CSV table of C-alpha atoms and ligand atoms in Angstrom, one decimal:
chain,number,residue,atom,x,y,z
K,5,MET,CA,56.9,156.0,82.8
K,6,LYS,CA,60.6,155.8,83.1
K,7,VAL,CA,62.1,153.5,85.7
K,8,GLU,CA,65.6,153.9,86.8
K,9,ILE,CA,67.3,151.1,88.7
K,10,VAL,CA,69.1,152.6,91.6
K,11,ASP,CA,70.4,149.4,93.2
K,12,TRP,CA,69.8,145.7,93.0
K,13,GLN,CA,70.8,142.7,95.0
K,14,ALA,CA,71.2,139.2,93.6
K,15,VAL,CA,69.5,136.7,95.9
K,16,ALA,CA,70.0,133.0,95.6
K,17,SER,CA,68.5,130.4,97.7
K,18,TRP,CA,70.1,127.0,98.2
K,19,HIS,CA,68.5,123.7,99.1
K,20,TRP,CA,69.6,120.1,99.4
K,21,ASP,CA,67.9,117.8,96.9
K,22,LEU,CA,66.9,114.9,99.2
K,23,LYS,CA,64.2,112.3,98.8
K,24,ASP,CA,63.0,113.1,102.3
K,25,ASP,CA,62.5,116.9,102.5
K,26,SER,CA,61.8,116.9,106.2
K,27,ILE,CA,65.5,116.3,106.9
K,28,THR,CA,66.6,119.6,105.4
K,29,ASP,CA,64.4,121.4,108.0
K,30,GLU,CA,66.3,119.7,110.8
K,31,LEU,CA,69.2,121.1,112.7
K,32,CYS,CA,72.6,119.5,112.8
K,33,GLY,CA,72.9,118.1,116.3
K,34,ILE,CA,76.5,119.2,116.6
K,35,CYS,CA,76.6,122.8,115.3
K,36,ARG,CA,72.8,123.5,115.6
K,37,VAL,CA,72.7,125.1,112.2
K,38,ALA,CA,70.0,123.9,109.7
K,39,PHE,CA,71.2,121.5,107.1
K,40,ASP,CA,70.4,124.1,104.4
K,41,GLY,CA,73.0,126.3,106.1
K,42,THR,CA,76.7,125.6,106.1
K,43,CYS,CA,78.6,123.9,108.8
K,44,PRO,CA,80.9,126.3,110.8
K,45,ASN,CA,83.9,125.2,108.7
K,46,CYS,CA,82.5,125.9,105.3
K,47,LYS,CA,81.6,129.2,103.5
K,48,TYR,CA,79.2,127.6,101.1
K,49,PRO,CA,77.0,124.5,101.3
K,50,GLY,CA,77.6,121.9,98.7
K,51,ASN,CA,79.1,118.5,97.9
K,52,GLU,CA,82.3,119.2,99.8
K,53,CYS,CA,80.2,119.0,102.9
K,54,PRO,CA,77.3,116.7,102.3
K,55,LEU,CA,74.8,115.6,104.9
K,56,ILE,CA,75.7,112.4,106.6
K,57,LEU,CA,72.7,110.3,107.3
K,58,GLY,CA,72.8,107.9,110.2
K,59,ALA,CA,72.4,104.3,109.3
K,60,GLY,CA,72.4,102.6,112.7
K,61,CYS,CA,70.3,105.4,114.2
K,62,GLN,CA,68.3,108.2,112.7
K,63,HIS,CA,70.7,111.1,113.5
K,64,ASN,CA,72.1,113.3,110.7
K,65,PHE,CA,75.0,115.7,110.7
K,66,HIS,CA,77.1,117.9,108.4
K,67,LEU,CA,80.1,115.8,107.2
K,68,HIS,CA,82.6,118.2,108.8
K,69,CYS,CA,80.8,118.2,112.1
K,70,ILE,CA,80.6,114.5,112.6
K,71,LEU,CA,84.1,114.2,111.3
K,72,GLN,CA,85.4,116.5,113.9
K,73,TRP,CA,83.6,114.7,116.6
K,74,LEU,CA,84.8,111.2,115.6
K,75,GLU,CA,88.4,112.6,115.5
K,76,GLN,CA,88.1,112.9,119.3
K,77,ASP,CA,89.1,109.8,121.2
K,78,THR,CA,86.4,110.5,123.7
K,79,SER,CA,83.8,110.1,121.0
K,80,LYS,CA,84.5,106.3,121.1
K,81,GLY,CA,83.0,106.2,117.6
K,82,LEU,CA,79.5,106.8,119.1
K,83,CYS,CA,76.7,109.0,117.8
K,84,PRO,CA,76.7,112.2,119.9
K,85,MET,CA,72.9,112.2,120.2
K,86,CYS,CA,72.1,108.6,121.2
K,87,ARG,CA,75.5,107.0,121.9
K,88,GLN,CA,75.0,104.1,119.6
K,89,VAL,CA,77.9,103.1,117.4
K,90,PHE,CA,77.8,105.6,114.5
K,91,GLU,CA,77.3,104.2,111.0
K,92,PHE,CA,76.1,106.2,108.0
K,93,ARG,CA,74.4,105.6,104.6
K,94,LYS,CA,77.0,105.4,101.9
K,95,ASP,CA,75.0,106.4,98.8
K,96,PHE,CA,77.2,109.2,97.5
K,97,ASN,CA,77.9,110.0,93.9
K,98,THR,CA,81.5,110.9,94.6
K,99,VAL,CA,83.4,109.8,97.6
K,100,THR,CA,85.5,112.8,98.6
K,101,LYS,CA,88.7,112.8,100.8
K,102,ASP,CA,86.6,113.8,103.8
K,103,ILE,CA,84.1,111.0,103.4
K,104,ASN,CA,87.1,108.6,103.2
K,105,SER,CA,88.5,110.1,106.4
K,106,LEU,CA,85.1,109.5,108.0
K,107,LEU,CA,85.2,105.8,106.9
K,108,MET,CA,88.7,105.4,108.3
K,109,LEU,CA,87.8,107.0,111.6
K,110,ILE,CA,84.8,104.8,112.0
K,111,ASP,CA,87.0,101.7,111.3
K,112,GLY,CA,89.6,103.0,113.7
K,113,HIS,CA,87.1,103.2,116.5
K,114,LYS,CA,85.8,99.8,115.7
K,115,SER,CA,89.2,98.2,116.0
K,116,MET,CA,89.8,100.1,119.3
K,117,ARG,CA,86.5,98.6,120.6
K,118,ASP,CA,87.4,95.1,119.4
K,119,ARG,CA,90.8,95.4,121.1
K,120,GLU,CA,89.2,96.5,124.4
K,121,VAL,CA,86.9,93.5,124.3
K,122,ASP,CA,89.9,91.2,123.7
K,123,GLU,CA,91.7,92.7,126.7
K,124,GLU,CA,88.7,92.2,128.9
K,125,PHE,CA,88.6,88.5,127.9
K,126,ASP,CA,92.4,88.3,128.5
K,127,SER,CA,92.1,89.7,132.0
K,128,PHE,CA,89.1,87.4,132.6
K,129,ASP,CA,91.3,84.4,131.6
K,130,ASP,CA,94.0,85.7,134.0
K,131,ASP,CA,91.4,85.9,136.8
K,132,LEU,CA,90.4,82.3,136.1
K,133,ARG,CA,94.0,81.2,136.2
K,134,MET,CA,94.6,82.9,139.5
K,135,ASN,CA,91.7,81.2,141.0
K,136,ASP,CA,93.0,77.8,140.0
V,30,MET,CA,89.9,136.3,117.7
V,31,ALA,CA,87.9,134.1,115.4
V,32,ALA,CA,84.3,134.8,114.9
V,33,LEU,CA,82.0,133.2,117.5
V,34,PRO,CA,80.3,130.1,116.1
V,35,LYS,CA,76.6,130.4,115.6
V,36,ARG,CA,76.0,127.6,118.1
V,37,ILE,CA,77.6,129.6,120.9
V,38,ILE,CA,75.7,132.7,120.0
V,39,LYS,CA,72.4,130.8,120.0
V,40,GLU,CA,73.2,129.1,123.3
V,41,THR,CA,74.1,132.4,124.9
V,42,GLU,CA,70.9,134.1,123.6
V,43,ARG,CA,68.8,131.3,125.0
V,44,LEU,CA,70.6,131.3,128.4
V,45,ILE,CA,69.7,135.0,128.8
V,46,SER,CA,66.2,135.0,127.3
V,47,ASP,CA,65.0,131.7,128.8
V,48,PRO,CA,67.3,131.1,131.8
V,49,VAL,CA,67.4,127.9,133.7
V,50,PRO,CA,65.5,128.3,137.0
V,51,GLY,CA,68.0,129.1,139.8
V,52,ILE,CA,70.9,129.7,137.5
V,53,THR,CA,72.2,132.8,135.8
V,54,ALA,CA,75.0,132.8,133.1
V,55,TYR,CA,76.3,135.8,131.4
V,56,PRO,CA,79.2,136.1,129.0
V,57,ASP,CA,82.0,138.5,129.8
V,58,GLU,CA,82.0,141.5,127.5
V,59,ALA,CA,85.7,141.1,126.8
V,60,ASN,CA,85.6,137.4,126.0
V,61,LEU,CA,82.3,135.9,124.9
V,62,ARG,CA,83.6,132.4,125.6
V,63,ALA,CA,83.9,133.1,129.3
V,64,PHE,CA,80.8,133.1,131.4
V,65,THR,CA,80.0,134.3,134.9
V,66,VAL,CA,77.6,131.9,136.5
V,67,THR,CA,75.6,131.9,139.7
V,68,MET,CA,73.7,128.9,141.0
V,69,ASN,CA,71.2,128.6,143.8
V,70,GLY,CA,71.7,125.7,146.0
V,71,PRO,CA,68.8,123.2,145.4
V,72,ASP,CA,66.0,123.1,148.0
V,73,SER,CA,66.2,120.5,150.7
V,74,SER,CA,69.9,120.0,150.1
V,75,PRO,CA,72.7,121.2,152.4
V,76,TYR,CA,73.3,124.0,149.9
V,77,GLU,CA,69.8,125.3,150.1
V,78,LYS,CA,69.6,129.2,150.2
V,79,GLY,CA,73.2,129.4,149.1
V,80,ILE,CA,74.2,131.4,146.0
V,81,PHE,CA,77.3,129.9,144.4
V,82,ASP,CA,79.6,131.7,141.9
V,83,LEU,CA,81.1,129.6,139.1
V,84,GLU,CA,83.1,130.3,136.1
V,85,LEU,CA,82.5,128.6,132.8
V,86,TYR,CA,84.8,128.7,129.8
V,87,LEU,CA,84.2,127.3,126.3
V,88,PRO,CA,87.5,126.1,124.8
V,89,ASP,CA,88.3,126.7,121.1
V,90,ASP,CA,87.2,123.1,120.2
V,91,TYR,CA,83.8,123.4,122.0
V,92,PRO,CA,81.4,121.6,121.3
V,93,MET,CA,83.9,118.8,120.5
V,94,CYS,CA,85.2,119.2,124.0
V,95,PRO,CA,83.2,120.0,127.1
V,96,PRO,CA,83.1,123.4,128.7
V,97,LYS,CA,85.5,124.0,131.6
V,98,VAL,CA,83.6,124.8,134.8
V,99,ARG,CA,84.8,125.6,138.2
V,100,PHE,CA,83.2,126.7,141.5
V,101,LEU,CA,84.6,130.0,142.7
V,102,THR,CA,82.7,130.0,146.0
V,103,LYS,CA,84.1,127.6,148.6
V,104,ILE,CA,81.9,124.5,148.9
V,105,TYR,CA,81.9,121.4,151.0
V,106,HIS,CA,81.0,118.6,148.6
V,107,PRO,CA,82.6,115.2,148.0
V,108,ASN,CA,82.7,115.7,144.2
V,109,ILE,CA,84.1,119.2,144.3
V,110,ASP,CA,87.7,119.9,145.4
V,111,LYS,CA,89.4,122.8,147.1
V,112,LEU,CA,90.1,124.5,143.8
V,113,GLY,CA,86.4,124.3,142.8
V,114,ARG,CA,87.0,121.6,140.2
V,115,ILE,CA,84.0,119.3,139.6
V,116,CYS,CA,84.0,115.6,139.3
V,117,LEU,CA,81.2,114.9,136.9
V,118,ASP,CA,81.3,112.3,134.0
V,119,VAL,CA,79.6,114.6,131.5
V,120,LEU,CA,82.4,117.2,132.0
V,121,LYS,CA,84.9,114.5,131.1
V,122,ASP,CA,84.6,111.1,129.3
V,123,ASN,CA,80.8,111.3,128.9
V,124,TRP,CA,80.8,114.6,127.2
V,125,SER,CA,78.9,114.7,123.9
V,126,PRO,CA,78.2,117.7,121.6
V,127,ALA,CA,74.5,116.9,122.1
V,128,LEU,CA,74.9,118.4,125.5
V,129,GLN,CA,74.9,122.2,126.0
V,130,ILE,CA,75.9,124.8,128.5
V,131,ARG,CA,72.4,124.7,130.0
V,132,THR,CA,72.4,120.9,130.3
V,133,ILE,CA,75.8,121.0,131.9
V,134,LEU,CA,74.7,123.6,134.5
V,135,LEU,CA,71.6,121.5,135.3
V,136,SER,CA,73.8,118.5,135.8
V,137,ILE,CA,76.0,120.4,138.2
V,138,GLN,CA,72.9,121.6,140.1
V,139,ALA,CA,71.7,118.0,140.3
V,140,LEU,CA,75.1,117.0,141.7
V,141,LEU,CA,74.6,119.5,144.5
V,142,ALA,CA,71.2,117.9,145.2
V,143,SER,CA,72.8,114.4,145.3
V,144,PRO,CA,76.4,114.2,146.3
V,145,ASN,CA,78.1,111.0,145.3
V,146,PRO,CA,80.9,110.1,147.9
V,147,ASP,CA,81.6,106.8,146.1
V,148,ASP,CA,83.1,108.7,143.1
V,149,PRO,CA,85.0,111.4,144.9
V,150,LEU,CA,87.3,114.1,143.9
V,151,ALA,CA,87.8,115.7,147.3
V,152,ASN,CA,89.0,112.5,149.1
V,153,ASP,CA,89.0,113.9,152.6
V,154,VAL,CA,85.4,115.3,152.2
V,155,ALA,CA,84.3,112.0,150.7
V,156,ASP,CA,85.8,110.1,153.7
V,157,ASP,CA,84.0,112.4,156.1
V,158,TRP,CA,80.8,111.9,154.2
V,159,LYS,CA,81.0,108.1,154.3
V,160,LYS,CA,82.1,108.0,157.9
V,161,ASP,CA,79.5,110.3,159.3
V,162,GLU,CA,77.0,111.6,156.8
V,163,PRO,CA,74.8,113.7,159.2
V,164,LYS,CA,77.9,115.5,160.4
V,165,ALA,CA,79.2,116.1,156.9
V,166,ILE,CA,75.8,117.6,155.9
V,167,GLU,CA,76.1,119.9,159.0
V,168,VAL,CA,79.5,121.1,157.8
V,169,ALA,CA,78.2,121.6,154.2
V,170,LYS,CA,75.4,123.7,155.7
V,171,GLU,CA,77.8,125.8,157.8
V,172,TRP,CA,80.0,126.4,154.7
V,173,THR,CA,77.0,127.4,152.7
V,174,ALA,CA,75.9,129.9,155.3
V,175,LYS,CA,79.4,131.3,155.6
V,176,TYR,CA,80.6,131.5,152.0
V,177,ALA,CA,77.6,131.3,149.7
V,178,LYS,CA,75.9,134.4,150.8
V,179,ALA,CA,73.9,136.6,148.5
V,180,LYS,CA,75.8,139.8,147.6
V,181,GLU,CA,74.3,143.0,148.8
Q,19,LIG,ZN1,76.8,120.7,111.7
Q,20,LIG,ZN1,81.5,121.7,106.2
Q,21,LIG,ZN1,72.1,108.6,116.9
């Protein structure tokens, strides 16, 4: 029998290698794409856009998705799903530029919050003085 | 125009296949980020039996920023102004990408069911509401009967 190959298509499947497999089945809460798919800003999944695993809470996101959210002032540095202060697990092999930006954004929001608390205390002091 | 993000496609499909009770939302053919919305006034509210037209637009940075929503039908409500703009925290500072078009539309429907004159957008309406609530409710009912009629 002679077999002639008329056409062929290469198929590759891609999968995050995580200790906890259940996470890769989840959807990113921001773009609603499965973690095995790419975020809307990336053509291919991979280390440029790793999963960011929540540390304070249990919510996970594509790096670029959570980065874009925390760039918004209105995010106030909070997790979009549960509105707790967003922190993430920092066990990466390589810390890319985008991971660094994420760290800086989270710090920025933290100092904004600290400043607001200070201002509240200041105005509280003013109120006390006025009542004297 | 840039390709429509998957999230918007999914949300649109679900709005059509599994609509929110009392609400319809269809994207415009020419611009899939612009939706034509109709909303039934909630039962036992002054807007009962009314059918309200709204427009909803997903800005380029959606879902980082909330959808822009506006009433097209005239409505007498302390949190909705003459131009149909809506005063609702989740459309402003309390937006989060965890919310969606459907949850936003549900929040607006809930706002119709429970007007909040202490956080007003339409100041004159809110004043009327606080001064004489039964009368304000009468006016809201009149406006509903007059402007929010079902189209033949
Ligand atoms: Zn994502
Ligand atoms: Zn990405
Ligand atoms: Zn969370």
